[in-house]
Tab-separated table of C-alpha atoms in Angstrom:
chain	number	residue	atom	x	y	z
A	10	MET	CA	-122.730	-16.322	-171.639
A	11	GLY	CA	-120.768	-15.680	-168.489
A	12	MET	CA	-119.533	-18.534	-166.177
A	13	LYS	CA	-121.296	-18.332	-162.979
A	14	ASN	CA	-119.474	-21.114	-161.052
A	15	HIS	CA	-116.975	-23.832	-161.678
A	16	LEU	CA	-115.024	-26.653	-159.920
A	17	LYS	CA	-112.241	-28.748	-160.864
A	18	MET	CA	-111.186	-31.883	-159.201
A	19	SER	CA	-108.434	-34.480	-159.978
A	20	PHE	CA	-108.249	-37.918	-158.422
A	21	PRO	CA	-106.497	-41.308	-158.876
A	22	SER	CA	-108.241	-43.746	-160.999
A	23	LEU	CA	-109.807	-45.956	-158.459
A	24	GLY	CA	-113.283	-47.224	-158.580
A	25	GLU	CA	-114.024	-45.683	-155.403
A	26	ASN	CA	-113.707	-42.372	-156.757
A	27	VAL	CA	-116.340	-42.766	-159.273
A	28	GLY	CA	-118.920	-42.409	-156.513
A	29	ILE	CA	-117.268	-39.262	-155.186
A	30	ALA	CA	-117.333	-37.703	-158.739
A	31	ARG	CA	-120.961	-38.536	-159.089
A	32	ILE	CA	-122.051	-37.064	-155.697
A	33	THR	CA	-119.981	-34.075	-156.343
A	34	ALA	CA	-121.654	-33.458	-159.906
A	35	ALA	CA	-125.021	-34.004	-158.218
A	36	SER	CA	-124.297	-31.314	-155.629
A	37	PHE	CA	-122.911	-29.010	-158.273
A	38	ALA	CA	-126.068	-29.474	-160.374
A	39	ALA	CA	-128.236	-28.909	-157.287
A	40	GLN	CA	-127.419	-25.243	-157.542
A	41	LEU	CA	-130.070	-25.073	-160.134
A	42	ASP	CA	-133.658	-25.675	-160.003
A	43	LEU	CA	-133.575	-28.979	-161.551
A	44	THR	CA	-135.865	-31.925	-161.033
A	45	LEU	CA	-134.570	-34.956	-159.361
A	46	ASN	CA	-134.727	-36.760	-162.716
A	47	GLU	CA	-132.527	-34.323	-164.348
A	48	ILE	CA	-130.017	-34.675	-161.349
A	49	GLU	CA	-130.224	-38.329	-161.695
A	50	ASP	CA	-129.480	-38.244	-165.531
A	51	ILE	CA	-126.517	-36.153	-164.802
A	52	LYS	CA	-125.186	-38.541	-162.034
A	53	VAL	CA	-125.700	-41.496	-164.393
A	54	ALA	CA	-123.883	-39.665	-167.297
A	55	ILE	CA	-121.006	-38.595	-164.892
A	56	SER	CA	-120.801	-42.085	-163.391
A	57	GLU	CA	-120.456	-43.617	-167.066
A	58	ALA	CA	-117.849	-41.118	-168.133
A	59	VAL	CA	-115.622	-41.603	-164.951
A	60	SER	CA	-116.034	-45.149	-165.101
A	61	ASN	CA	-114.832	-45.278	-168.619
A	62	ALA	CA	-111.703	-43.183	-167.783
A	63	VAL	CA	-110.920	-45.572	-164.788
A	64	ILE	CA	-111.856	-48.792	-166.513
A	65	HIS	CA	-110.956	-48.287	-170.170
A	66	GLY	CA	-108.766	-45.189	-170.050
A	67	TYR	CA	-106.274	-46.721	-167.540
A	68	ALA	CA	-107.147	-50.306	-167.624
A	69	GLN	CA	-104.386	-52.123	-166.073
A	70	THR	CA	-102.316	-49.027	-165.315
A	71	SER	CA	-103.310	-45.950	-162.933
A	72	GLY	CA	-103.351	-42.400	-163.390
A	73	GLN	CA	-105.285	-39.190	-162.701
A	74	VAL	CA	-108.773	-38.422	-163.792
A	75	GLU	CA	-109.729	-34.794	-164.096
A	76	VAL	CA	-113.409	-33.551	-163.699
A	77	THR	CA	-114.127	-29.877	-164.424
A	78	MET	CA	-117.749	-28.707	-163.959
A	79	ASN	CA	-118.619	-25.334	-165.325
A	80	LEU	CA	-122.151	-23.551	-164.632
A	81	TYR	CA	-123.062	-20.962	-167.210
A	82	GLU	CA	-126.295	-19.024	-167.475
A	83	ASP	CA	-128.037	-21.350	-169.598
A	84	LYS	CA	-126.040	-24.728	-169.318
A	85	LEU	CA	-124.043	-27.146	-167.139
A	86	GLU	CA	-120.863	-28.428	-168.567
A	87	PHE	CA	-118.822	-31.529	-167.360
A	88	ILE	CA	-115.513	-32.131	-168.806
A	89	ILE	CA	-114.038	-35.483	-167.986
A	90	VAL	CA	-110.308	-36.036	-169.038
A	91	ASP	CA	-107.838	-39.085	-168.611
A	92	HIS	CA	-104.434	-39.466	-169.924
A	93	GLY	CA	-104.745	-43.162	-170.464
A	94	HIS	CA	-104.899	-45.398	-173.539
A	95	GLY	CA	-107.239	-43.448	-175.557
A	96	ILE	CA	-109.984	-44.631	-178.039
A	97	ALA	CA	-108.850	-45.887	-181.354
A	98	ASP	CA	-112.127	-45.474	-183.329
A	99	ILE	CA	-114.625	-43.046	-181.418
A	100	ASP	CA	-117.392	-43.788	-183.858
A	101	GLN	CA	-117.146	-47.361	-183.177
A	102	ALA	CA	-117.025	-46.718	-179.424
A	103	ARG	CA	-120.137	-44.699	-179.829
A	104	GLN	CA	-122.272	-47.786	-181.079
A	105	PRO	CA	-124.629	-49.248	-178.633
A	106	ALA	CA	-123.355	-52.710	-178.486
A	107	TYR	CA	-119.517	-52.009	-178.824
A	108	SER	CA	-117.351	-52.489	-175.830
A	109	SER	CA	-113.488	-52.949	-175.668
A	110	ASP	CA	-114.303	-55.148	-172.667
A	111	PRO	CA	-116.412	-58.202	-173.138
A	112	GLU	CA	-117.574	-57.992	-169.677
A	113	ARG	CA	-119.297	-54.694	-169.925
A	114	MET	CA	-122.390	-53.786	-172.084
A	115	GLY	CA	-120.780	-50.931	-173.961
A	116	LEU	CA	-123.616	-48.572	-173.421
A	117	GLY	CA	-121.569	-45.845	-171.826
A	118	PHE	CA	-121.514	-43.348	-174.639
A	119	VAL	CA	-125.036	-44.141	-175.710
A	120	PHE	CA	-126.267	-43.398	-172.011
A	121	MET	CA	-124.258	-40.274	-171.741
A	122	GLU	CA	-125.827	-39.135	-175.092
A	123	SER	CA	-129.513	-39.807	-173.961
A	124	PHE	CA	-129.185	-38.277	-170.568
A	125	MET	CA	-127.271	-35.100	-171.611
A	126	ASP	CA	-127.863	-32.700	-174.378
A	127	GLN	CA	-124.578	-32.754	-175.887
A	128	LEU	CA	-121.613	-35.272	-175.951
A	129	GLU	CA	-118.223	-34.569	-177.466
A	130	ILE	CA	-115.352	-37.112	-177.396
A	131	GLU	CA	-111.909	-36.374	-178.428
A	132	SER	CA	-109.350	-39.024	-177.983
A	133	ALA	CA	-105.931	-39.943	-179.145
A	134	VAL	CA	-104.453	-43.428	-178.637
A	135	GLY	CA	-101.772	-43.444	-175.958
A	136	GLN	CA	-102.533	-39.884	-174.947
A	137	GLY	CA	-106.031	-40.128	-173.418
A	138	THR	CA	-109.501	-39.032	-173.784
A	139	LYS	CA	-111.620	-36.008	-173.201
A	140	VAL	CA	-115.379	-36.241	-172.683
A	141	ARG	CA	-117.560	-33.139	-172.708
A	142	LEU	CA	-121.093	-33.407	-171.432
A	143	VAL	CA	-123.494	-30.464	-171.573
A	144	LYS	CA	-126.954	-30.176	-169.900
A	145	ASN	CA	-128.917	-27.116	-171.176
A	146	PHE	CA	-131.654	-25.522	-169.007
A	147	VAL	CA	-133.813	-22.495	-169.358
A	148	ALA	CA	-132.572	-19.723	-167.192
A	149	ASN	CA	-135.060	-18.729	-164.717
A	150	SER	CA	-135.078	-14.953	-164.371
A	151	SER	CA	-136.659	-14.993	-160.842
A	152	HIS	CA	-133.429	-16.333	-159.271
């Protein structure tokens, strides 16, 4: 399936930039004939993924977060990369109640999984984390 559009953004790991990534993802998704609910799902998933990078990936340090958005004929793909601390145990991190930060609910990955059609996590301690989110849709031939 050919790529129809793509966008790549890179920004410092500041909390303020989570909202910018979220709005950009919503605008990118709005190229499609999606429902408001579907766009809301994407916004929540992107917020969670970018927040994770900012809060957990870089914790007390700071660095760049990269968000790549790809539009294919049948799916939207979002890739969120940080070069921060990494996740020691991805299976554990995917559990609903788990959080490395007791102040947070730890539902990030569970939310991402429920709002998107596909969630892939690659991580190496000390090297960072890559989260890939995919939203499938039925290509509408009338466009």
